[in-house]
Amino acid sequence: MLGIVTAGVAPGLALLSYFYLKDQYESEPLSLVFKMFIFGALLVFPIMFIQYVLSAEGLFQDDFTKAFGTVGLLEEFFKWFILYYTIYQHIAFDEPYDGIIYSVSVSLGFASAENIFYLLANGLQDALGRALLPVSSHALFGVIMGYYIGKAKFSPVVQKKWIMLSLTVPVLLHGMYDFILMTREDWIVLMVPFMIFLWWLGLRKVKKARILTLQHIEKQYPI
């Protein structure tokens, strides 16, 4: 049991540490980052319940609707809701890059809890594959969500546009990820380039968020 919990949580904590240490300036309080991680983990229960009810009732179970709706939209909306209503106005969210830190915390909390349940049901033999695909993809969905949330908070105009993108872009990417898994027997052929693209996009957003943070700090403390 301890081995499964460790294997389930370790990839998420490693990825969270990576993105946390990318913060060049004022580090976020670890207590708040951990709190968001726990909130993300707790989201597993209502989401699993809703997905179970939809499955039991035979609703929205075709591949497209399931991938983009009952998985992509449902999971990303709940993560977005927690992020927007608990952190967006928080005093600790004072730089654009902070959006990535808190969004990744929520996403990896969810991914880690989901990973533990999966490994409990299927065994440790899938631990490496889970770390490389579902856990890292959730982290990258979180990066993209957090980038747009950070851009929304610190942009003087078109905030609604960035807030909308903070939900719709992760939903579309998450839906594409699951649609590939659900509809292709040779899913690995498409999944490898998709994950390479996702890492490229996520790291590009990290770079942009760091630039926005530097510009924000320079405006606050002009030389």
Short mmCIF file of C-alpha atoms in Angstrom, two decimals:
data_model
loop_
_atom_site.label_atom_id
_atom_site.label_comp_id
_atom_site.label_asym_id
_atom_site.label_seq_id
_atom_site.Cartn_x
_atom_site.Cartn_y
_atom_site.Cartn_z
CA MET A 1 0.00 0.00 0.00
CA LEU A 2 2.77 2.44 0.95
CA GLY A 3 4.58 1.59 -2.28
CA ILE A 4 1.49 2.33 -4.35
CA VAL A 5 0.86 5.65 -2.60
CA THR A 6 4.51 6.63 -3.06
CA ALA A 7 4.50 5.62 -6.73
CA GLY A 8 1.22 7.46 -7.22
CA VAL A 9 2.32 10.73 -5.63
CA ALA A 10 6.02 10.90 -6.53
CA PRO A 11 5.64 11.92 -10.23
CA GLY A 12 3.22 14.68 -9.32
CA LEU A 13 5.45 16.08 -6.58
CA ALA A 14 8.49 15.89 -8.86
CA LEU A 15 6.73 17.84 -11.63
CA LEU A 16 5.32 20.34 -9.13
CA SER A 17 8.82 20.92 -7.75
CA TYR A 18 10.12 21.47 -11.27
CA PHE A 19 7.60 24.18 -12.10
CA TYR A 20 7.83 25.68 -8.60
CA LEU A 21 11.59 26.11 -8.95
CA LYS A 22 11.07 27.83 -12.30
CA ASP A 23 9.76 30.83 -10.33
CA GLN A 24 12.71 33.22 -10.57
CA TYR A 25 11.43 35.86 -8.22
CA GLU A 26 9.28 35.67 -5.10
CA SER A 27 8.54 32.02 -4.30
CA GLU A 28 4.96 31.17 -3.41
CA PRO A 29 4.16 30.06 0.17
CA LEU A 30 4.52 26.30 0.32
CA SER A 31 1.51 26.02 2.64
CA LEU A 32 -0.74 27.59 -0.01
CA VAL A 33 0.76 25.50 -2.82
CA PHE A 34 0.17 22.35 -0.74
CA LYS A 35 -3.39 23.50 0.05
CA MET A 36 -4.13 23.79 -3.67
CA PHE A 37 -2.58 20.36 -4.23
CA ILE A 38 -4.96 18.88 -1.63
CA PHE A 39 -7.95 20.70 -3.15
CA GLY A 40 -7.03 19.15 -6.50
CA ALA A 41 -6.78 15.69 -4.93
CA LEU A 42 -10.21 16.05 -3.33
CA LEU A 43 -11.75 16.89 -6.71
CA VAL A 44 -11.32 13.24 -7.69
CA PHE A 45 -14.31 12.22 -5.58
CA PRO A 46 -17.07 14.45 -7.03
CA ILE A 47 -15.71 13.98 -10.55
CA MET A 48 -15.60 10.19 -10.22
CA PHE A 49 -19.14 10.23 -8.84
CA ILE A 50 -20.48 12.34 -11.72
CA GLN A 51 -18.68 10.20 -14.29
CA TYR A 52 -20.04 7.03 -12.67
CA VAL A 53 -23.61 8.35 -12.76
CA LEU A 54 -23.29 9.38 -16.41
CA SER A 55 -21.88 5.97 -17.27
CA ALA A 56 -24.57 4.10 -15.31
CA GLU A 57 -27.29 6.11 -17.06
CA GLY A 58 -25.66 5.63 -20.46
CA LEU A 59 -25.37 9.38 -21.02
CA PHE A 60 -22.69 11.02 -23.17
CA GLN A 61 -20.81 7.77 -23.68
CA ASP A 62 -19.81 7.97 -27.34
CA ASP A 63 -16.07 8.49 -27.78
CA PHE A 64 -16.17 12.14 -28.84
CA THR A 65 -18.62 13.30 -26.17
CA LYS A 66 -16.89 11.28 -23.47
CA ALA A 67 -13.41 12.53 -24.37
CA PHE A 68 -14.29 16.21 -24.71
CA GLY A 69 -17.25 16.35 -22.32
CA THR A 70 -17.38 13.89 -19.44
CA VAL A 71 -13.58 13.77 -19.17
CA GLY A 72 -12.02 16.89 -20.71
CA LEU A 73 -14.65 19.49 -19.84
CA LEU A 74 -15.66 18.01 -16.49
CA GLU A 75 -12.14 17.60 -15.11
CA GLU A 76 -10.75 20.89 -16.41
CA PHE A 77 -13.82 22.86 -15.33
CA PHE A 78 -13.57 21.64 -11.75
CA LYS A 79 -9.85 22.47 -11.65
CA TRP A 80 -10.51 25.87 -13.21
CA PHE A 81 -13.33 26.55 -10.73
CA ILE A 82 -11.08 25.87 -7.74
CA LEU A 83 -8.31 28.00 -9.20
CA TYR A 84 -10.53 30.92 -10.12
CA TYR A 85 -12.59 31.08 -6.94
CA THR A 86 -9.89 30.37 -4.36
CA ILE A 87 -6.69 31.87 -5.78
CA TYR A 88 -7.51 34.48 -8.43
CA GLN A 89 -8.10 37.26 -5.89
CA HIS A 90 -5.68 35.91 -3.27
CA ILE A 91 -3.00 38.33 -2.07
CA ALA A 92 -0.29 35.73 -2.73
CA PHE A 93 -1.17 35.72 -6.44
CA ASP A 94 0.89 38.82 -7.20
CA GLU A 95 2.83 37.89 -10.36
CA PRO A 96 1.78 36.38 -13.72
CA TYR A 97 3.89 33.22 -13.22
CA ASP A 98 2.04 32.50 -9.96
CA GLY A 99 -0.95 31.41 -12.04
CA ILE A 100 1.11 28.51 -13.35
CA ILE A 101 2.29 27.48 -9.87
CA TYR A 102 -1.21 27.32 -8.41
CA SER A 103 -2.84 25.79 -11.47
CA VAL A 104 -0.19 23.07 -11.69
CA SER A 105 -0.69 22.42 -7.95
CA VAL A 106 -4.41 21.79 -8.45
CA SER A 107 -3.85 19.71 -11.58
CA LEU A 108 -1.15 17.53 -10.04
CA GLY A 109 -3.14 17.05 -6.85
CA PHE A 110 -5.95 15.68 -9.00
CA ALA A 111 -3.59 13.61 -11.15
CA SER A 112 -1.83 12.14 -8.10
CA ALA A 113 -5.05 11.06 -6.41
CA GLU A 114 -6.35 9.61 -9.68
CA ASN A 115 -3.02 7.83 -10.14
CA ILE A 116 -3.19 6.24 -6.68
CA PHE A 117 -6.68 4.84 -7.37
CA TYR A 118 -5.54 3.50 -10.74
CA LEU A 119 -2.46 1.78 -9.28
CA LEU A 120 -4.53 0.31 -6.45
CA ALA A 121 -6.82 -1.27 -9.03
CA ASN A 122 -4.20 -2.32 -11.59
CA GLY A 123 -0.88 -2.69 -9.79
CA LEU A 124 2.53 -1.04 -9.89
CA GLN A 125 3.47 -2.37 -13.33
CA ASP A 126 1.76 0.66 -14.90
CA ALA A 127 3.44 3.25 -12.66
CA LEU A 128 6.02 4.43 -15.22
CA GLY A 129 3.51 4.73 -18.04
CA ARG A 130 1.15 6.65 -15.79
CA ALA A 131 3.93 9.07 -14.84
CA LEU A 132 4.89 9.69 -18.47
CA LEU A 133 1.36 10.17 -19.81
CA PRO A 134 -1.59 11.02 -17.53
CA VAL A 135 0.37 12.74 -14.75
CA SER A 136 2.58 14.82 -17.02
CA SER A 137 -0.33 15.71 -19.31
CA HIS A 138 -2.35 17.00 -16.35
CA ALA A 139 0.66 19.09 -15.32
CA LEU A 140 0.86 20.62 -18.80
CA PHE A 141 -2.88 21.28 -18.95
CA GLY A 142 -2.34 23.08 -15.64
CA VAL A 143 0.56 25.11 -17.05
CA ILE A 144 -1.57 26.33 -19.94
CA MET A 145 -4.55 27.10 -17.69
CA GLY A 146 -2.33 28.96 -15.25
CA TYR A 147 -0.63 30.97 -17.98
CA TYR A 148 -3.94 32.39 -19.19
CA ILE A 149 -5.19 32.96 -15.63
CA GLY A 150 -2.02 34.91 -14.87
CA LYS A 151 -2.37 36.87 -18.09
CA ALA A 152 -6.00 37.66 -17.24
CA LYS A 153 -5.21 38.96 -13.76
CA PHE A 154 -2.40 41.26 -14.83
CA SER A 155 -3.69 42.46 -18.20
CA PRO A 156 -5.29 45.91 -18.14
CA VAL A 157 -7.66 44.94 -20.99
CA VAL A 158 -9.44 41.89 -22.49
CA GLN A 159 -9.39 39.99 -19.19
CA LYS A 160 -12.53 38.03 -20.14
CA LYS A 161 -10.78 36.74 -23.25
CA TRP A 162 -7.87 35.31 -21.24
CA ILE A 163 -10.18 33.85 -18.61
CA MET A 164 -12.18 32.12 -21.35
CA LEU A 165 -8.98 30.76 -22.90
CA SER A 166 -7.81 29.52 -19.48
CA LEU A 167 -10.68 27.02 -19.59
CA THR A 168 -11.27 26.31 -23.26
CA VAL A 169 -7.67 25.58 -24.31
CA PRO A 170 -7.03 22.96 -21.57
CA VAL A 171 -10.44 21.38 -22.27
CA LEU A 172 -9.66 21.03 -25.98
CA LEU A 173 -6.18 19.63 -25.33
CA HIS A 174 -7.46 17.24 -22.67
CA GLY A 175 -10.24 16.12 -24.99
CA MET A 176 -7.76 15.47 -27.81
CA TYR A 177 -5.56 13.45 -25.44
CA ASP A 178 -8.43 11.19 -24.36
CA PHE A 179 -9.93 10.95 -27.84
CA ILE A 180 -6.62 9.54 -29.14
CA LEU A 181 -6.59 6.95 -26.34
CA MET A 182 -10.23 5.98 -26.86
CA THR A 183 -10.35 5.71 -30.63
CA ARG A 184 -6.97 4.37 -31.76
CA GLU A 185 -5.61 0.88 -31.21
CA ASP A 186 -2.24 2.22 -32.29
CA TRP A 187 -2.69 5.27 -30.04
CA ILE A 188 1.03 5.48 -29.30
CA VAL A 189 1.66 6.55 -32.92
CA LEU A 190 -0.30 9.77 -32.36
CA MET A 191 0.33 10.12 -28.63
CA VAL A 192 4.11 10.53 -28.90
CA PRO A 193 3.94 13.58 -31.24
CA PHE A 194 0.97 14.94 -29.26
CA MET A 195 2.95 14.78 -25.99
CA ILE A 196 5.99 16.35 -27.64
CA PHE A 197 3.74 19.19 -28.85
CA LEU A 198 2.18 19.50 -25.38
CA TRP A 199 5.59 19.78 -23.70
CA TRP A 200 6.70 22.32 -26.29
CA LEU A 201 3.55 24.39 -25.77
CA GLY A 202 3.73 24.13 -21.97
CA LEU A 203 7.39 25.16 -21.75
CA ARG A 204 6.70 28.00 -24.18
CA LYS A 205 3.95 29.24 -21.84
CA VAL A 206 6.35 28.95 -18.89
CA LYS A 207 8.87 31.11 -20.74
CA LYS A 208 6.22 33.69 -21.66
CA ALA A 209 4.88 33.79 -18.10
CA ARG A 210 8.39 34.45 -16.75
CA ILE A 211 8.79 37.32 -19.23
CA LEU A 212 5.42 38.76 -18.17
CA THR A 213 6.48 38.48 -14.53
CA LEU A 214 9.73 40.34 -15.21
CA GLN A 215 7.80 43.10 -17.01
CA HIS A 216 5.34 43.28 -14.12
CA ILE A 217 8.15 43.65 -11.58
CA GLU A 218 9.90 46.31 -13.68
CA LYS A 219 6.67 48.34 -13.76
CA GLN A 220 6.31 48.06 -10.01
CA TYR A 221 9.91 48.92 -9.25
CA PRO A 222 11.21 51.13 -12.08
CA ILE A 223 14.91 51.88 -12.02
#
